[in-house]
Amino acid sequence: MQKIVFAINHRQTEDAITEHISSQFRVAGALTYREAVIDNIRETQADALLIRETLPGSVPIETLLKQIRVMFSNTRIIVICSERPNGDPFLKSLVDLGIYDIINSDKPRLPDIISYILTPRTFKDVAQYGVGLTSNPA
């Protein structure tokens, strides 16, 4: 069974997600600030991390995500971010880091979050977020 760490700081959502993914994932942590993420992944050897861009903390989110990708290259990162247009620098930076599980929404729906956890996305799913890329190349 895979292990997932929640870094979204929303207990009700964490509980609801857990109900739907418990046959495939065991929750290895529920974190409330960015500075706890690295140590938790190191301790739990989590397979996946669900993180909200607005998770409190003093470490810039881009720095944290880059550290995770370098230190724990096999940990899949699922990012919930504020809705941004295609080509946005933050979205592009996620794609550049190989983070393809991007929930780009101001109001993410529970079924969408569950879908992203259970069904990893590919580069094709996020190509439109890269500068100069489209999801339907000519």
mmCIF file of C-alpha atoms in Angstrom, residues 58-112:
data_model
loop_
_atom_site.group_PDB
_atom_site.id
_atom_site.type_symbol
_atom_site.label_atom_id
_atom_site.label_comp_id
_atom_site.label_asym_id
_atom_site.label_seq_id
_atom_site.Cartn_x
_atom_site.Cartn_y
_atom_site.Cartn_z
ATOM 1 C CA SER A 58 8.242 30.923 5.627
ATOM 2 C CA VAL A 59 9.930 28.732 2.996
ATOM 3 C CA PRO A 60 8.887 29.835 -0.508
ATOM 4 C CA ILE A 61 6.710 27.145 -2.092
ATOM 5 C CA GLU A 62 8.917 26.988 -5.211
ATOM 6 C CA THR A 63 12.001 26.374 -3.065
ATOM 7 C CA LEU A 64 10.251 23.667 -1.070
ATOM 8 C CA LEU A 65 8.985 21.853 -4.154
ATOM 9 C CA LYS A 66 12.425 21.937 -5.761
ATOM 10 C CA GLN A 67 14.003 20.515 -2.592
ATOM 11 C CA ILE A 68 11.455 17.706 -2.523
ATOM 12 C CA ARG A 69 12.064 16.849 -6.187
ATOM 13 C CA VAL A 70 15.839 16.715 -5.625
ATOM 14 C CA MET A 71 15.843 14.925 -2.265
ATOM 15 C CA PHE A 72 12.933 12.550 -2.876
ATOM 16 C CA SER A 73 12.781 12.061 -6.634
ATOM 17 C CA ASN A 74 10.415 9.098 -6.330
ATOM 18 C CA THR A 75 7.815 10.983 -4.283
ATOM 19 C CA ARG A 76 4.928 12.107 -6.474
ATOM 20 C CA ILE A 77 3.801 15.657 -5.756
ATOM 21 C CA ILE A 78 0.193 16.736 -6.219
ATOM 22 C CA VAL A 79 -0.161 20.527 -6.011
ATOM 23 C CA ILE A 80 -3.353 22.443 -5.363
ATOM 24 C CA CYS A 81 -2.764 26.011 -6.492
ATOM 25 C CA SER A 82 -4.778 29.150 -6.997
ATOM 26 C CA GLU A 83 -6.227 29.314 -10.488
ATOM 27 C CA ARG A 84 -3.797 30.793 -12.990
ATOM 28 C CA PRO A 85 -3.807 31.257 -16.755
ATOM 29 C CA ASN A 86 -1.859 28.987 -19.094
ATOM 30 C CA GLY A 87 1.752 30.104 -19.336
ATOM 31 C CA ASP A 88 1.831 31.448 -15.767
ATOM 32 C CA PRO A 89 5.413 31.355 -14.381
ATOM 33 C CA PHE A 90 4.439 29.281 -11.320
ATOM 34 C CA LEU A 91 2.637 26.684 -13.430
ATOM 35 C CA LYS A 92 5.583 26.575 -15.826
ATOM 36 C CA SER A 93 7.970 26.060 -12.894
ATOM 37 C CA LEU A 94 5.889 23.082 -11.724
ATOM 38 C CA VAL A 95 6.011 21.513 -15.176
ATOM 39 C CA ASP A 96 9.764 22.199 -15.371
ATOM 40 C CA LEU A 97 10.172 20.275 -12.092
ATOM 41 C CA GLY A 98 8.285 17.321 -13.549
ATOM 42 C CA ILE A 99 5.224 17.961 -11.393
ATOM 43 C CA TYR A 100 2.275 17.001 -13.576
ATOM 44 C CA ASP A 101 -0.408 16.570 -10.918
ATOM 45 C CA ILE A 102 -1.515 20.207 -10.823
ATOM 46 C CA ILE A 103 -4.980 21.140 -9.582
ATOM 47 C CA ASN A 104 -5.263 24.665 -10.978
ATOM 48 C CA SER A 105 -8.402 25.970 -9.292
ATOM 49 C CA ASP A 106 -9.543 28.567 -6.783
ATOM 50 C CA LYS A 107 -12.219 26.121 -5.599
ATOM 51 C CA PRO A 108 -10.941 22.564 -6.057
ATOM 52 C CA ARG A 109 -13.671 19.970 -5.819
ATOM 53 C CA LEU A 110 -13.219 16.871 -3.669
ATOM 54 C CA PRO A 111 -13.848 14.460 -6.592
ATOM 55 C CA ASP A 112 -11.127 16.217 -8.595
#
